[in-house]
Short mmCIF file of C-alpha atoms in Angstrom, two decimals:
data_model
loop_
_atom_site.label_atom_id
_atom_site.label_comp_id
_atom_site.label_asym_id
_atom_site.label_seq_id
_atom_site.Cartn_x
_atom_site.Cartn_y
_atom_site.Cartn_z
CA MET A 27 -19.43 16.39 -5.05
CA LYS A 28 -15.76 17.01 -4.39
CA GLN A 29 -13.03 15.19 -2.53
CA ASP A 30 -10.61 16.85 -0.14
CA ASN A 31 -8.25 17.51 -3.05
CA GLN A 32 -11.08 19.38 -4.83
CA LYS A 33 -11.44 16.85 -7.66
CA VAL A 34 -15.01 16.42 -8.85
CA ILE A 35 -16.39 12.93 -8.24
CA THR A 36 -18.31 11.30 -11.06
CA LEU A 37 -19.54 7.75 -11.40
CA LYS A 38 -16.56 7.00 -13.65
CA THR A 39 -14.06 8.26 -11.05
CA LEU A 40 -15.79 6.52 -8.15
CA THR A 41 -13.60 4.09 -6.17
CA LYS A 42 -14.02 2.00 -3.04
CA ASN A 43 -12.14 4.74 -1.22
CA ASN A 44 -13.79 7.99 -2.34
CA VAL A 45 -17.29 6.46 -2.36
CA TRP A 46 -17.25 7.11 1.39
CA ASP A 47 -17.08 10.86 0.65
CA ILE A 48 -20.56 10.99 -0.89
CA GLN A 49 -24.06 10.68 0.53
CA GLU A 50 -27.31 8.97 -0.54
CA ASN A 51 -28.61 11.87 -2.65
CA ASP A 52 -25.24 12.06 -4.40
CA VAL A 53 -25.53 8.42 -5.45
CA ILE A 54 -28.93 9.07 -7.03
CA ARG A 55 -27.68 12.16 -8.90
CA LEU A 56 -24.52 10.46 -10.13
CA TRP A 57 -26.44 7.45 -11.39
CA GLU A 58 -29.13 9.53 -13.11
CA GLY A 59 -26.46 11.56 -14.89
CA PHE A 60 -24.64 8.41 -15.97
CA GLU A 61 -27.81 6.95 -17.47
CA LYS A 62 -27.90 9.80 -19.99
CA GLU A 63 -24.43 9.05 -21.35
CA VAL A 64 -23.95 7.03 -24.52
CA ASP A 65 -21.87 4.34 -22.85
CA SER A 66 -24.01 4.19 -19.73
CA LYS A 67 -24.90 0.56 -20.31
CA VAL A 68 -21.26 -0.44 -19.98
CA SER A 69 -19.99 -1.70 -16.61
CA LEU A 70 -23.15 -0.88 -14.67
CA GLN A 71 -22.55 -3.84 -12.38
CA HIS A 72 -18.99 -2.66 -11.75
CA TYR A 73 -20.17 0.72 -10.45
CA LEU A 74 -22.99 -0.89 -8.51
CA ASP A 75 -20.45 -3.11 -6.69
CA ILE A 76 -18.39 -0.05 -5.75
CA ILE A 77 -21.43 1.80 -4.39
CA ARG A 78 -22.48 -1.20 -2.34
CA THR A 79 -19.18 -1.17 -0.43
CA ALA A 80 -20.37 2.02 1.27
CA PHE A 81 -24.15 1.92 0.86
CA LEU A 82 -27.00 -0.44 1.58
CA MET A 83 -29.28 -0.79 -1.45
CA GLU A 84 -32.68 -2.50 -1.40
CA LYS A 85 -35.27 -2.87 -4.15
CA VAL A 86 -38.65 -1.37 -3.27
CA PRO A 87 -41.85 -2.46 -5.05
CA ALA A 88 -43.25 0.61 -6.78
CA ASP A 89 -46.81 -0.26 -5.75
CA LYS A 90 -45.97 -0.84 -2.08
CA LYS A 91 -46.19 2.59 -0.48
CA PRO A 92 -46.06 1.26 3.14
CA ILE A 93 -42.73 -0.44 2.41
CA LYS A 94 -41.34 2.76 0.89
CA GLU A 95 -42.39 4.75 3.96
CA LYS A 96 -40.84 2.13 6.25
CA TYR A 97 -37.46 2.49 4.54
CA GLU A 98 -37.70 6.28 4.71
CA LYS A 99 -38.29 6.13 8.47
CA MET A 100 -35.13 4.00 8.74
CA GLY A 101 -33.10 6.78 7.10
CA TYR A 102 -33.08 5.48 3.53
CA LYS A 103 -33.33 7.75 0.48
CA ILE A 104 -35.58 6.57 -2.36
CA GLY A 105 -34.55 6.85 -5.99
CA HIS A 106 -35.62 5.46 -9.36
CA LEU A 107 -32.54 3.89 -10.93
CA LYS A 108 -31.91 1.71 -13.96
CA VAL A 109 -29.31 -0.81 -12.85
CA VAL A 110 -29.76 -3.41 -15.60
CA GLU A 111 -28.70 -2.86 -19.21
CA ASN A 112 -31.71 -1.96 -21.37
CA GLY A 113 -33.90 -2.46 -18.31
CA GLU A 114 -36.57 -0.24 -16.81
CA LYS A 115 -36.00 2.01 -13.87
CA MET A 116 -36.79 0.53 -10.48
CA MET A 117 -37.31 2.07 -7.09
CA TRP A 118 -34.34 1.65 -4.76
CA ALA A 119 -33.85 2.46 -1.09
CA ILE A 120 -30.28 3.71 -0.43
CA LYS A 121 -28.55 4.30 2.90
CA LYS A 122 -24.92 4.87 3.91
CA ARG A 123 -23.50 1.84 5.68
CA PRO A 124 -23.17 2.58 9.40
CA ILE A 125 -19.82 2.26 11.14
CA SER A 126 -20.95 1.19 14.57
CA ARG A 127 -18.75 -1.82 15.34
CA VAL A 128 -15.03 -2.43 15.02
CA THR A 129 -15.78 -5.09 12.42
CA ASP A 130 -17.30 -2.35 10.23
CA LEU A 131 -13.88 -0.68 9.90
CA THR A 132 -12.01 -1.17 6.63
CA TYR A 133 -8.87 0.24 5.00
CA GLU A 134 -11.19 2.30 2.75
CA ASN A 135 -13.47 3.89 5.34
CA ILE A 136 -10.92 4.37 8.14
CA HIS A 137 -9.83 7.64 6.51
CA HIS A 138 -13.38 8.99 6.48
CA ILE A 139 -14.18 9.06 10.18
CA THR A 140 -13.03 11.32 13.01
CA ALA A 141 -10.96 10.29 16.01
CA ALA A 142 -14.00 10.86 18.22
CA LYS A 143 -16.08 8.54 16.03
CA LEU A 144 -13.32 5.91 16.08
CA LEU A 145 -13.11 5.88 19.88
CA GLU A 146 -16.89 5.72 20.09
CA VAL A 147 -16.79 2.55 18.00
CA VAL A 148 -13.89 1.08 20.00
CA GLY A 149 -15.74 1.85 23.23
CA ARG A 150 -18.57 -0.42 22.09
CA ASN A 151 -16.23 -3.40 21.87
CA PHE A 152 -17.40 -4.89 25.19
CA GLY A 153 -15.14 -2.54 27.15
CA GLY A 154 -12.11 -4.75 26.52
CA GLY A 155 -9.62 -2.01 25.69
CA TRP A 156 -7.03 -1.82 22.92
CA ASP A 157 -5.58 -5.30 23.46
CA SER A 158 -9.00 -6.85 23.06
CA LEU A 159 -8.99 -5.87 19.37
CA SER A 160 -7.70 -8.37 16.85
CA GLN A 161 -4.39 -7.62 15.15
CA SER A 162 -6.13 -7.10 11.81
CA ILE A 163 -8.46 -4.46 13.30
CA GLN A 164 -5.53 -2.74 15.01
CA ASP A 165 -3.67 -2.62 11.68
CA ILE A 166 -6.68 -1.01 9.96
CA ILE A 167 -7.03 1.60 12.72
CA GLU A 168 -3.33 2.43 12.76
CA SER A 169 -3.33 2.94 9.00
CA GLY A 170 -5.43 6.05 9.59
CA PHE A 171 -4.74 7.08 13.18
CA GLU A 172 -1.90 7.60 15.61
CA ILE A 173 -2.66 5.40 18.61
CA SER A 174 -1.08 5.19 22.05
CA THR A 175 -2.32 3.78 25.36
CA THR A 176 -1.55 3.89 29.05
CA THR A 177 -3.05 2.18 32.09
CA LEU A 178 -2.78 3.91 35.46
CA PRO A 179 -4.61 4.11 38.80
CA LYS A 180 -7.59 6.44 38.63
CA ASP A 181 -6.01 9.07 40.87
CA ARG A 182 -2.84 9.23 38.76
CA LEU A 183 -4.30 9.20 35.24
CA ARG A 184 -4.79 12.94 34.91
CA LYS A 185 -1.78 14.00 36.93
CA ALA A 186 -0.58 17.48 35.99
CA GLY A 187 2.23 17.35 33.45
CA GLY A 188 1.58 13.68 32.74
CA LEU A 189 0.99 11.80 29.50
CA TYR A 190 -2.78 12.42 29.54
CA GLU A 191 -2.37 16.19 29.71
CA LYS A 192 0.33 16.22 27.01
CA LYS A 193 -1.69 14.08 24.58
CA VAL A 194 -4.83 16.19 24.94
CA ALA A 195 -2.77 19.34 24.37
CA ASP A 196 -1.37 17.73 21.21
CA GLY A 197 -4.85 17.25 19.76
CA PHE A 198 -5.52 13.61 20.69
CA GLU A 199 -9.00 12.36 21.55
CA VAL A 200 -9.18 10.09 24.60
CA LEU A 201 -11.23 7.03 25.49
CA GLU A 202 -11.13 5.97 29.16
CA ILE A 203 -11.94 2.35 30.01
CA GLU A 204 -12.24 1.52 33.69
CA LYS A 205 -10.62 -1.69 34.89
CA GLY A 206 -11.34 -1.89 38.61
CA THR A 207 -9.31 0.77 40.37
CA TRP A 208 -7.22 1.30 37.23
CA VAL A 209 -8.09 3.07 33.97
CA GLU A 210 -6.86 2.37 30.45
CA ALA A 211 -6.64 5.52 28.33
CA ILE A 212 -6.60 5.11 24.54
CA PHE A 213 -5.38 8.18 22.65
CA ALA A 214 -6.25 8.65 18.96
CA LYS A 215 -5.34 11.30 16.42
CA VAL A 216 -5.91 11.34 12.66
CA LYS A 217 -2.78 10.71 10.62
CA PRO A 218 -2.14 13.25 7.87
CA MET A 219 -2.62 11.85 4.38
CA VAL A 220 0.76 11.50 2.69
CA GLU A 221 1.11 10.87 -1.02
CA LYS A 222 3.79 8.35 -1.92
CA PRO A 223 6.52 9.89 -4.10
CA LYS A 224 6.81 8.51 -7.59
CA LEU A 225 10.14 7.00 -8.59
CA THR A 226 11.63 8.75 -11.62
CA PHE A 227 14.86 8.28 -13.51
CA PRO A 228 16.85 11.09 -15.21
CA SER A 229 16.77 10.89 -18.98
CA LYS A 230 20.10 10.46 -20.74
CA SER A 231 21.22 12.78 -23.52
CA ALA A 232 22.29 11.63 -26.95
CA ASP A 233 25.92 12.50 -26.06
CA ASP A 234 25.76 10.25 -22.98
CA LEU A 235 24.42 7.38 -25.06
CA GLU A 236 27.10 7.96 -27.70
CA ASP A 237 29.84 7.89 -25.06
CA GLU A 238 28.45 4.67 -23.62
CA ASP A 239 28.28 3.11 -27.09
CA GLY A 240 31.87 4.06 -27.75
CA GLU A 241 33.07 2.65 -24.44
CA PHE A 242 31.09 -0.52 -25.01
CA ALA A 243 32.62 -0.92 -28.46
CA MET A 244 36.14 -0.61 -27.03
CA MET A 245 35.41 -3.19 -24.35
CA ASN A 246 34.03 -5.64 -26.89
CA ASP A 247 36.66 -5.25 -29.64
CA ASP A 248 37.02 -8.66 -31.27
CA ASP A 249 40.40 -7.98 -32.91
CA ASP A 250 42.30 -11.26 -32.97
CA ASP A 251 45.57 -9.46 -32.23
CA ASP A 252 44.33 -8.82 -28.67
CA ASP A 253 44.57 -12.54 -27.97
CA GLU A 254 48.36 -12.53 -28.52
CA LEU A 255 50.78 -11.59 -25.75
CA GLU A 256 53.02 -8.71 -26.70
CA MET A 257 56.44 -7.94 -25.20
CA PRO A 258 56.73 -4.56 -23.49
CA ALA A 259 57.86 -1.81 -25.83
CA ASP A 260 60.99 -1.09 -23.74
CA PHE A 261 62.12 -4.72 -23.40
CA ASN A 262 65.85 -5.29 -24.21
CA ASP A 263 67.26 -8.71 -24.95
CA ASP A 264 70.70 -7.62 -23.68
CA GLU A 265 69.29 -6.98 -20.24
CA MET A 266 68.12 -10.57 -19.77
CA ASN A 267 70.49 -12.58 -17.56
CA GLU A 268 70.44 -15.42 -15.09
CA ASP A 269 69.24 -13.09 -12.33
CA ASN A 270 66.15 -11.89 -14.12
CA TYR A 271 65.35 -14.89 -16.28
CA ARG A 272 64.15 -18.16 -14.96
CA THR A 273 62.36 -21.14 -16.37
CA THR A 274 60.98 -24.20 -14.70
CA PHE A 275 60.84 -27.65 -16.24
CA GLU A 276 60.76 -31.20 -14.99
CA ILE A 277 63.88 -33.40 -15.33
CA GLU A 278 63.16 -37.08 -15.78
CA SER A 279 65.25 -39.36 -13.55
CA ASP A 280 67.56 -42.04 -15.03
CA GLU A 281 66.61 -45.36 -13.53
CA GLU A 282 70.03 -46.96 -14.32
CA GLU A 283 71.87 -44.05 -12.65
CA GLU A 284 69.68 -44.31 -9.56
CA ALA A 285 70.31 -48.03 -9.36
CA GLU A 286 74.07 -47.47 -9.66
CA ASN A 287 74.07 -44.90 -6.88
CA LEU A 288 72.09 -47.25 -4.66
CA SER A 289 74.64 -50.04 -5.31
CA ASP A 290 77.51 -47.74 -4.33
CA ASP A 291 75.80 -46.86 -1.09
CA LEU A 292 75.33 -50.50 -0.23
#
């Protein structure tokens, strides 16, 4: 079993996303191969939980042939699997979970269906159109598909050169939902899978680190002499005069002098 990127799928590499890429017989083969490994009794329940996100699994009594045949008619595959540590193998009926309703859509399986299949599922939603879907379902769909809609009178929907014709030419599938004399058209196209770029930082050379250390040392020099104010090297005492030297200080008033001046004024 391989994914689109050609990586081989094993039980150890199985996730809730790529489990949708495999089928019932693949599950049986993967599990049987895992049972032969030394550490097979580790995390069996973990892998079983992953498989059950995409497959229905039912225990089948080994001595009940009619029940086994009933499951097979319903599309199940039968396999003997050991799903309990140190336990015996049991008969299991396995079937891929159907995606037949909008509530079956998830962020994991939305990337594993076609646009035609998506619109088939949407069309079963009581004929309510795109706006009838909950916001959460719309978000799931739009995570895997480009979606656009238009509602026009029947005789104008497929007008030459219009939106309908352009979307079909661009590879969109279309679902038409009649609403009286008007028609809502829902266009869907699979979004290309885009890998998110990883954020990397350039490594610094030893010289860069040495320069930074030197600069840091200069900025954090604790020499006590730096705390003293030094006169400029070209300062000349002879050049200081009343025009370029000024000091400010507070002169205390003489209360007796102020009283005398007040008496004179009176």
